[in-house]
Coordinates of C-alpha atoms and ligand atoms in Angstrom, one line a residue:
M1381 CA 0.0 -0.3 0.0
S1382 CA 2.4 2.4 1.1
Q1383 CA 4.7 1.5 -1.9
R1384 CA 1.7 2.4 -4.4
L1385 CA 1.2 5.8 -2.8
A1386 CA 5.2 6.3 -3.1
D1387 CA 4.8 5.8 -6.8
A1388 CA 1.9 7.9 -7.4
L1389 CA 3.7 10.8 -5.5
L1390 CA 7.1 10.5 -7.3
K1391 CA 5.0 10.3 -10.7
R1392 CA 2.8 13.5 -9.7
I1393 CA 6.0 15.4 -8.9
S1394 CA 6.9 15.2 -12.6
Y1395 CA 6.9 19.0 -12.6
L1396 CA 9.7 19.6 -10.5
S1397 CA 13.2 19.3 -11.2
A1398 CA 15.4 16.2 -11.2
G1399 CA 17.4 17.6 -8.1
A1400 CA 14.3 18.5 -6.4
Q1401 CA 12.9 14.9 -7.2
S1402 CA 15.6 13.0 -5.7
K1403 CA 15.5 15.3 -2.4
I1404 CA 11.7 14.3 -2.5
K1405 CA 12.8 10.7 -2.7
S1406 CA 14.9 11.2 0.4
A1407 CA 12.0 12.7 2.1
I1408 CA 10.0 10.0 1.6
Q1409 CA 12.7 7.4 3.0
F1410 CA 13.1 9.7 5.8
A1411 CA 9.4 9.9 6.9
S1412 CA 9.3 5.8 6.1
N1413 CA 12.1 5.2 8.8
A1414 CA 10.5 8.0 11.4
H1415 CA 7.0 6.2 11.4
E1416 CA 8.3 2.7 10.8
G1417 CA 5.9 0.2 12.8
Q1418 CA 3.2 3.1 13.4
I1419 CA -0.3 2.3 12.7
R1420 CA -3.3 4.4 12.3
L1421 CA -6.6 4.0 13.8
S1422 CA -7.8 2.9 10.3
G1423 CA -5.0 0.1 10.3
A1424 CA -3.1 1.7 7.8
P1425 CA 0.4 2.5 8.1
Q1426 CA 1.3 6.1 9.5
L1427 CA 3.4 6.4 6.3
N1428 CA 0.4 6.2 4.3
H1429 CA -1.0 9.6 5.8
A1430 CA 2.0 11.5 5.1
L1431 CA 2.1 10.1 1.5
E1432 CA -1.4 11.2 1.2
V1433 CA -0.7 14.6 2.1
G1434 CA 2.2 14.9 0.4
L1435 CA 0.1 13.9 -2.5
Y1436 CA -2.5 16.6 -2.4
I1437 CA 0.5 19.2 -2.1
A1438 CA 2.0 17.8 -5.4
E1439 CA -1.7 17.9 -7.0
L1440 CA -1.5 21.8 -6.3
R1441 CA 2.0 22.0 -7.9
L1442 CA 3.7 23.6 -5.0
D1443 CA 7.5 24.1 -4.7
S1444 CA 9.6 21.1 -3.4
D1445 CA 10.4 22.6 0.0
T1446 CA 6.4 22.5 0.6
V1447 CA 5.8 19.0 -0.8
I1448 CA 8.9 17.7 1.5
A1449 CA 7.2 19.4 4.5
S1450 CA 3.8 17.8 3.7
I1451 CA 5.8 14.6 4.0
L1452 CA 7.6 15.2 7.1
H1453 CA 4.3 17.1 8.8
D1454 CA 4.0 14.2 11.7
T1455 CA 7.5 13.6 11.9
V1456 CA 8.4 15.9 14.7
E1457 CA 5.0 15.4 16.7
D1458 CA 4.8 11.7 16.7
T1459 CA 8.1 10.4 16.3
P1460 CA 11.7 10.9 17.7
A1461 CA 12.8 13.0 14.7
T1462 CA 13.5 16.7 15.7
I1463 CA 13.2 19.9 13.9
K1464 CA 17.2 20.0 14.2
D1465 CA 17.4 16.8 12.2
I1466 CA 15.3 18.0 9.6
K1467 CA 16.9 21.4 9.5
S1468 CA 20.2 19.8 8.9
R1469 CA 18.8 17.1 6.4
F1470 CA 16.2 19.5 4.4
G1471 CA 17.3 22.9 5.3
A1472 CA 15.8 25.8 6.9
T1473 CA 12.4 26.6 5.0
V1474 CA 11.2 22.8 5.3
A1475 CA 12.4 22.9 9.3
K1476 CA 10.3 26.2 9.4
L1477 CA 7.4 24.7 7.7
V1478 CA 7.3 21.6 9.7
D1479 CA 7.5 23.6 12.8
G1480 CA 4.6 25.7 11.7
V1481 CA 2.4 22.8 11.3
T1482 CA 3.1 20.9 14.5
K1483 CA 2.4 24.1 16.3
L1484 CA -1.2 24.7 14.9
D1485 CA -2.0 21.6 16.5
S1486 CA -2.5 23.4 19.6
I1487 CA -5.4 25.2 17.9
R1488 CA -8.7 23.6 19.0
I1489 CA -12.3 24.6 19.4
S1490 CA -13.9 24.9 22.9
K1491 CA -15.6 21.9 24.6
T1492 CA -18.2 24.1 25.5
W1493 CA -18.9 24.1 21.9
L1494 CA -19.8 20.8 21.3
K1495 CA -23.6 21.0 20.9
P1496 CA -25.7 19.4 17.7
F1497 CA -24.4 21.5 15.1
S1498 CA -26.5 23.8 12.8
P1499 CA -25.4 26.4 10.3
Q1500 CA -27.7 28.9 12.3
Y1501 CA -24.8 29.0 14.8
K1502 CA -23.0 31.2 12.9
Q1503 CA -25.6 33.8 13.4
V1504 CA -24.4 33.8 17.2
D1505 CA -22.3 36.7 17.9
R1506 CA -20.3 35.4 20.5
Y1507 CA -19.8 32.1 18.8
E1508 CA -18.8 33.6 15.8
N1509 CA -16.4 35.9 17.4
Q1510 CA -14.6 33.1 18.9
A1511 CA -14.5 31.3 15.7
E1512 CA -13.2 34.6 13.9
T1513 CA -10.7 34.6 17.1
L1514 CA -9.6 31.1 16.2
R1515 CA -9.3 31.5 12.3
K1516 CA -6.9 34.7 13.2
M1517 CA -5.0 32.9 15.2
F1518 CA -4.7 29.8 12.8
V1519 CA -3.5 32.4 10.0
A1520 CA -1.3 34.0 12.7
M1521 CA 0.5 30.9 14.0
S1522 CA 1.3 29.9 10.5
K1523 CA 3.5 32.5 9.6
D1524 CA 3.7 31.6 6.1
I1525 CA 0.6 30.5 3.6
R1526 CA 2.1 27.3 2.7
V1527 CA 1.6 26.1 6.4
V1528 CA -1.9 26.9 6.1
I1529 CA -2.1 25.0 3.0
I1530 CA -0.4 21.7 4.3
K1531 CA -2.5 21.9 7.4
L1532 CA -5.7 22.4 5.4
A1533 CA -4.4 19.0 3.5
D1534 CA -3.8 17.2 6.4
R1535 CA -7.3 17.7 7.8
L1536 CA -8.6 16.6 4.5
C1537 CA -6.9 13.5 4.6
N1538 CA -7.7 13.1 8.2
L1539 CA -11.6 13.6 7.6
K1540 CA -11.5 10.7 5.4
T1541 CA -10.7 8.2 8.4
L1542 CA -13.1 10.1 10.9
S1543 CA -15.4 7.2 11.5
F1544 CA -12.5 5.2 13.2
L1545 CA -12.5 8.0 16.0
P1546 CA -14.7 8.1 18.9
E1547 CA -17.7 10.0 18.9
V1548 CA -16.7 13.1 20.9
K1549 CA -13.2 13.3 19.0
R1550 CA -15.0 12.9 15.7
L1551 CA -17.7 15.5 16.2
R1552 CA -15.2 18.2 17.6
I1553 CA -12.9 17.5 14.3
A1554 CA -16.0 17.8 12.1
Q1555 CA -17.1 20.7 13.6
E1556 CA -13.5 22.6 13.9
T1557 CA -13.5 21.8 9.9
M1558 CA -16.7 23.5 9.3
D1559 CA -15.9 26.6 11.4
I1560 CA -12.3 27.3 11.0
Y1561 CA -10.7 25.2 8.2
A1562 CA -13.5 25.5 5.5
P1563 CA -13.8 29.5 6.2
I1564 CA -9.9 29.9 6.0
A1565 CA -10.0 27.8 2.5
N1566 CA -13.0 29.8 1.4
R1567 CA -10.8 33.2 2.2
L1568 CA -7.8 31.4 0.2
G1569 CA -10.1 30.9 -3.0
M1570 CA -9.5 27.3 -2.5
G1571 CA -13.0 26.4 -3.7
E1572 CA -12.3 22.8 -4.3
F1573 CA -10.4 22.0 -0.8
R1574 CA -13.3 23.9 0.9
C1575 CA -16.3 22.1 -0.6
E1576 CA -14.3 18.8 0.4
L1577 CA -13.6 19.8 3.7
E1578 CA -17.3 20.7 4.2
D1579 CA -18.9 17.6 2.4
L1580 CA -16.5 15.3 4.5
S1581 CA -17.8 16.9 7.8
F1582 CA -21.5 17.4 7.0
P1583 CA -22.2 13.7 7.5
H1584 CA -20.8 13.5 10.9
L1585 CA -22.6 16.8 12.2
M1586 CA -26.2 16.3 10.6
P1587 CA -26.4 12.9 9.5
K1588 CA -30.2 12.9 8.9
E1589 CA -29.8 16.1 7.1
Y1590 CA -27.1 14.9 4.9
K1591 CA -29.4 11.8 3.9
W1592 CA -32.1 13.9 3.3
V1593 CA -30.1 16.2 0.7
K1594 CA -28.7 13.0 -0.9
K1595 CA -32.1 11.4 -1.4
L1596 CA -33.7 14.7 -2.5
A1597 CA -31.1 15.7 -5.0
I1598 CA -29.8 12.3 -6.3
P1599 CA -32.8 12.1 -8.9
A1600 CA -32.7 15.9 -10.0
I1601 CA -29.0 15.8 -10.7
E1602 CA -29.6 12.6 -13.0
A1603 CA -32.2 14.1 -14.7
R1604 CA -30.4 17.1 -15.2
R1605 CA -27.3 15.5 -16.3
K1606 CA -29.0 14.0 -19.1
Y1607 CA -30.6 17.3 -20.2
L1608 CA -27.5 19.2 -19.9
A1609 CA -25.7 16.5 -22.1
R1610 CA -28.1 17.3 -24.9
V1611 CA -27.9 20.7 -24.8
S1612 CA -24.3 21.6 -24.0
K1613 CA -23.4 19.6 -27.4
K1614 CA -25.9 22.1 -29.3
L1615 CA -24.1 25.1 -27.5
K1616 CA -20.9 23.9 -28.5
I1617 CA -21.5 23.8 -32.0
L1618 CA -22.6 27.1 -31.7
I1619 CA -19.7 28.5 -30.3
E1620 CA -17.1 26.5 -32.5
R1621 CA -18.8 27.7 -35.4
Q1622 CA -17.7 31.6 -34.4
G1623 CA -14.2 30.1 -34.4
V1624 CA -13.9 29.8 -30.7
D1625 CA -12.5 26.3 -29.2
A1626 CA -14.7 25.6 -26.0
E1627 CA -14.5 22.9 -23.4
I1628 CA -18.2 22.3 -21.9
T1629 CA -18.5 20.8 -18.6
Y1630 CA -21.3 20.2 -16.2
R1631 CA -21.0 19.7 -12.5
A1632 CA -23.5 19.2 -9.6
K1633 CA -23.5 21.2 -6.7
R1634 CA -21.7 20.0 -3.4
W1635 CA -23.6 18.6 -0.9
Y1636 CA -23.2 21.0 2.1
S1637 CA -23.4 24.3 -0.2
L1638 CA -26.7 22.7 -1.8
Y1639 CA -27.9 22.2 1.7
I1640 CA -27.4 25.7 2.8
K1641 CA -28.9 26.9 -0.5
L1642 CA -32.1 24.8 0.3
L1643 CA -32.4 26.3 3.7
K1644 CA -32.6 29.5 2.0
H1645 CA -34.9 28.4 -0.6
D1646 CA -38.0 26.8 1.5
R1647 CA -36.3 23.2 1.1
D1648 CA -37.6 23.1 -2.6
I1649 CA -34.9 22.0 -5.0
S1650 CA -37.0 23.2 -7.8
K1651 CA -36.0 26.7 -6.7
I1652 CA -32.6 26.2 -7.0
Y1653 CA -31.0 26.7 -10.7
D1654 CA -27.5 25.7 -10.4
V1655 CA -28.0 22.1 -8.9
V1656 CA -25.9 21.3 -11.8
A1657 CA -24.7 24.1 -13.8
L1658 CA -23.0 24.2 -17.3
R1659 CA -19.5 25.5 -17.4
V1660 CA -18.1 27.0 -20.6
I1661 CA -14.1 27.2 -20.4
V1662 CA -12.9 29.3 -23.4
P1663 CA -9.0 30.4 -24.4
S1664 CA -9.5 34.2 -23.7
V1665 CA -11.4 37.0 -21.5
E1666 CA -12.5 38.4 -25.1
D1667 CA -13.8 34.7 -26.0
C1668 CA -16.1 34.7 -22.1
Y1669 CA -17.8 37.9 -23.4
N1670 CA -18.4 36.6 -27.0
V1671 CA -19.6 33.3 -25.5
L1672 CA -22.0 35.2 -23.0
G1673 CA -23.5 37.0 -26.3
I1674 CA -24.0 33.4 -28.1
I1675 CA -25.8 32.0 -24.8
H1676 CA -28.2 34.7 -24.9
S1677 CA -29.1 34.7 -28.3
L1678 CA -29.8 31.3 -28.2
W1679 CA -31.5 31.1 -24.7
K1680 CA -33.6 34.0 -23.1
P1681 CA -31.6 35.1 -19.9
L1682 CA -33.5 35.7 -16.3
P1683 CA -33.5 39.2 -15.5
G1684 CA -31.4 40.3 -12.8
R1685 CA -29.1 37.3 -12.8
I1686 CA -25.9 38.1 -14.8
K1687 CA -23.0 38.3 -12.6
D1688 CA -19.5 39.4 -14.1
Y1689 CA -17.0 38.2 -11.6
I1690 CA -14.3 38.8 -14.3
A1691 CA -14.9 42.8 -14.0
L1692 CA -15.7 42.4 -10.4
P1693 CA -14.0 39.6 -8.9
K1694 CA -14.9 38.1 -5.6
P1695 CA -12.8 39.2 -2.7
N1696 CA -11.2 35.8 -2.6
G1697 CA -10.2 36.2 -6.0
Y1698 CA -12.9 34.3 -7.8
R1699 CA -13.6 35.3 -11.6
S1700 CA -15.9 34.0 -13.9
I1701 CA -19.3 35.0 -15.8
H1702 CA -22.4 33.8 -14.5
T1703 CA -25.9 33.9 -16.1
T1704 CA -29.2 31.9 -15.9
V1705 CA -31.0 31.2 -18.8
F1706 CA -34.3 29.6 -20.0
A1707 CA -32.7 26.7 -21.9
D1708 CA -34.7 24.4 -23.9
N1709 CA -37.9 23.5 -22.9
G1710 CA -37.8 26.2 -20.8
V1711 CA -35.6 24.7 -18.1
I1712 CA -33.8 27.2 -16.0
T1713 CA -30.3 26.7 -16.4
E1714 CA -27.2 28.3 -14.7
V1715 CA -24.0 29.0 -17.0
Q1716 CA -20.6 29.7 -16.2
V1717 CA -18.1 31.2 -18.6
R1718 CA -14.3 31.5 -17.9
T1719 CA -10.8 30.8 -18.8
P1720 CA -8.7 27.8 -17.9
K1721 CA -6.8 30.2 -15.7
M1722 CA -9.7 31.2 -14.0
D1723 CA -10.9 27.8 -13.5
R1724 CA -7.8 26.7 -11.8
Q1725 CA -7.9 29.8 -9.6
A1726 CA -11.5 28.5 -8.8
E1727 CA -10.4 25.8 -7.8
F1728 CA -6.9 25.9 -6.4
G1729 CA -7.2 29.6 -5.1
I1730 CA -3.9 30.9 -3.5
A1731 CA -2.3 28.1 -4.3
A1732 CA -2.6 28.0 -8.0
H1733 CA -0.5 31.1 -7.8
W1734 CA 2.2 29.9 -5.6
S1735 CA 2.8 26.8 -7.9
Y1736 CA 6.0 26.2 -9.1
K1737 CA 5.8 27.2 -13.0
E1738 CA 4.3 30.7 -12.1
K1739 CA 6.7 32.2 -9.5
G1740 CA 7.7 34.6 -12.3
S1741 CA 4.3 36.0 -12.0
M1742 CA 4.2 36.9 -8.6
K1743 CA 4.2 40.8 -9.0
K1744 CA 1.4 40.9 -11.6
L1745 CA -0.7 38.7 -9.1
R1746 CA -0.3 41.5 -6.3
K1747 CA -1.7 44.1 -8.2
T1748 CA -4.9 42.3 -9.7
Q1749 CA -5.5 39.1 -8.0
L1750 CA -4.7 39.5 -4.1
T1751 CA -7.9 41.0 -3.1
W1752 CA -7.9 37.9 -0.6
I1753 CA -5.1 39.3 1.3
N1754 CA -6.7 42.4 1.9
E1755 CA -9.6 40.3 3.2
L1756 CA -7.0 38.7 5.9
L1757 CA -5.5 42.1 6.5
R1758 CA -9.2 43.4 7.3
W1759 CA -8.9 40.8 10.4
Q1760 CA -6.4 43.0 11.7
S1761 CA -7.6 46.0 13.8
K1762 CA -4.7 48.5 12.6
V1763 CA -4.0 47.6 8.7
Q1764 CA -1.0 48.0 8.0
K1765 CA -0.2 47.6 4.1
S1766 CA 2.5 45.3 3.1
K1767 CA 5.3 46.7 1.1
D1768 CA 5.6 43.6 -1.0
V1769 CA 4.2 40.2 -2.0
K1770 CA 6.7 38.4 0.3
E1771 CA 6.0 39.8 3.1
A1772 CA 2.3 39.5 2.8
L1773 CA 2.7 35.8 2.3
A1774 CA 4.6 35.7 5.1
L1775 CA 1.4 36.5 7.1
D1776 CA 3.6 39.0 9.5
F1777 CA 1.1 41.3 9.8
F1778 CA -0.4 39.6 13.1
S1779 CA 3.5 39.7 14.7
D1780 CA 2.1 42.1 17.3
R1781 CA -0.7 39.7 18.2
I1782 CA -0.8 36.4 20.4
F1783 CA -3.7 34.1 20.8
V1784 CA -3.9 32.4 24.1
F1785 CA -6.9 30.1 25.9
T1786 CA -8.8 29.9 28.9
P1787 CA -8.8 26.2 30.8
Q1788 CA -12.2 25.9 29.0
G1789 CA -10.7 26.4 25.5
D1790 CA -12.0 29.9 24.7
A1791 CA -9.6 31.6 22.8
V1792 CA -8.4 35.1 23.9
D1793 CA -6.7 37.7 21.5
L1794 CA -3.8 40.0 23.3
P1795 CA -1.0 42.0 22.1
V1796 CA 2.7 41.1 22.1
G1797 CA 4.1 41.2 25.8
A1798 CA 0.9 40.6 27.4
T1799 CA 0.8 39.3 31.0
P1800 CA -1.5 37.2 33.1
I1801 CA -3.2 40.4 34.3
D1802 CA -4.2 41.6 30.9
F1803 CA -5.5 37.9 30.1
A1804 CA -7.8 38.1 33.2
Y1805 CA -9.0 41.6 32.3
A1806 CA -9.3 40.4 28.8
V1807 CA -11.9 37.4 30.6
H1808 CA -14.0 39.9 32.8
T1809 CA -13.1 43.0 34.7
A1810 CA -14.2 41.1 37.9
V1811 CA -11.7 38.3 37.4
G1812 CA -8.8 41.1 36.5
N1813 CA -9.8 43.1 40.0
Q1814 CA -9.2 39.8 42.0
C1815 CA -6.2 38.3 40.1
A1816 CA -3.8 36.7 42.9
G1817 CA -1.9 34.6 40.7
A1818 CA -1.7 32.5 37.6
R1819 CA -0.9 29.0 36.4
V1820 CA 0.4 29.0 32.6
N1821 CA 0.3 25.4 30.9
D1822 CA -0.2 23.9 34.5
K1823 CA 2.8 25.8 36.0
M1824 CA 2.4 28.6 38.7
V1825 CA 4.0 31.7 36.7
S1826 CA 4.6 35.5 37.9
I1827 CA 1.7 37.8 37.2
T1828 CA 4.5 39.9 35.2
S1829 CA 5.7 37.0 33.1
A1830 CA 4.7 37.7 28.9
L1831 CA 2.2 35.1 27.6
K1832 CA 3.2 33.2 24.4
N1833 CA 1.1 32.0 21.6
G1834 CA -1.0 29.1 22.5
D1835 CA -0.8 29.2 26.2
I1836 CA -3.4 28.0 28.6
I1837 CA -3.9 30.3 31.2
E1838 CA -5.9 29.6 34.6
I1839 CA -6.4 32.5 36.8
I1840 CA -6.1 32.1 40.7
K1841 CA -8.7 34.8 42.2
N1842 CA -8.8 35.9 45.5
R1843 CA -12.5 37.6 46.3
K1844 CA -11.3 39.8 48.9
G1845 CA -8.4 41.1 46.4
K1846 CA -8.0 44.5 44.8
P1847 CA -6.2 45.7 41.9
K1848 CA -2.7 47.4 42.7
L1849 CA -1.3 50.4 41.0
D1850 CA 2.0 48.9 40.7
W1851 CA 0.7 46.7 37.8
L1852 CA 0.3 49.6 35.6
R1853 CA 4.3 49.1 35.1
F1854 CA 3.7 45.8 33.1
V1855 CA 0.2 45.5 31.8
K1856 CA 0.1 46.0 27.9
T1857 CA -3.8 46.5 27.4
E1858 CA -5.5 49.7 27.7
H1859 CA -8.3 47.6 29.0
A1860 CA -6.7 46.5 31.9
K1861 CA -4.9 49.9 32.7
E1862 CA -8.1 51.7 32.9
S1863 CA -9.9 49.0 35.3
I1864 CA -6.9 49.2 37.3
R1865 CA -6.8 53.0 37.6
K1866 CA -10.6 52.7 38.6
A1867 CA -10.2 49.9 40.9
A1868 CA -7.0 50.1 42.8
P1869 CA -7.0 51.7 46.2
R1870 CA -4.6 54.3 46.4
Ligands
MN1415 MN1 -1.2 14.6 9.8

């Protein structure tokens, strides 16, 4: 089994130089030695998992350091291998990426969140604030966008064997995926990853609803497929008659995204026009607009349903033209028109730009398609415009924040240098005022010590305690300063 996966991986990295390929071979050997004898709960060797994650990264055509880091991503956590070993064998970049992936393991959703999942939770402010803090922390701790991508691929592979885990763990991982991983994939424009992450979590979180959607949609999808096979032939002939090469495909909407749409449309599948959408791929932007004209002369468009994401791309970089038409026999059908490049962007997002062959196009990327990074930048209260792409991709813009946890697992966002007192005030003013000491990661610490990313902090309270003016010398947050000035006896 492992050999078959290793062969598949070696085949898939043919886009890399011979030197890079041989480095990847030795990384596979390294992982194989490190994981020797380790078996996953599914019964498969641990090495398979490493190779599967590598396969995803190679499919995205990322650089060789990222492929190597993906193969080694669990070696530091689960085997005697150290970051130092990796650095001396594979270089500083690989070591940095593996270290980043290992550190992200500390990001967990709070146990108090674990209740029957529902998409409506997202409307609850406190819950959404927590989720957003975790997403920020995820990005901040990654330091490099490639760490995020490896982690997304890792999660995708883990979801496939989720059924082997005990229920509590299974639900936590599925919910974390829905609330943290899938939205991050979406913001990075990685549509394919996002949908896979959602569709693998959905049946665990809402088994009844999942079964309901499938039962409802499968006959509709089948009928649509047959119909679209006919009409797409007709459209293709018309387009090619104008001298434009067109590739026409049709793809069913993914389960979770269909479910969300059904909730918005009275659970009535006849109101959803893109259960299966027609996708027309043509060589140039000019061709896209020409094809739009051809479609509208063939079939009448539904008013108000033409969306030009080429002129106005989505914030995550998605580009395409969408129109909904009354196709043959009046069947309402959505058609998406795009170039091959836009198609790749829609599927792989940021990873499409990061890919090995397109390194030279980084400059162009910044001006036209980095709107998603502005979205990330908006996460930060003081937006500082990055000077160049490299800086932006390094995700340095969170370097002045740290993210820590309560013992219940709630995440708290603090400035660098924040102390247990700042943390106590961030949890609640009363907790700050009564703070008498703190345990960080189960060890007693001084209340003046600086907290680190991922710390778990327990505040020891003294009900009769009062803040001291002396604390003003070391606290970092305005909220703590103000509260101390108000409540400290002088
Ligand atoms: Mn893993």
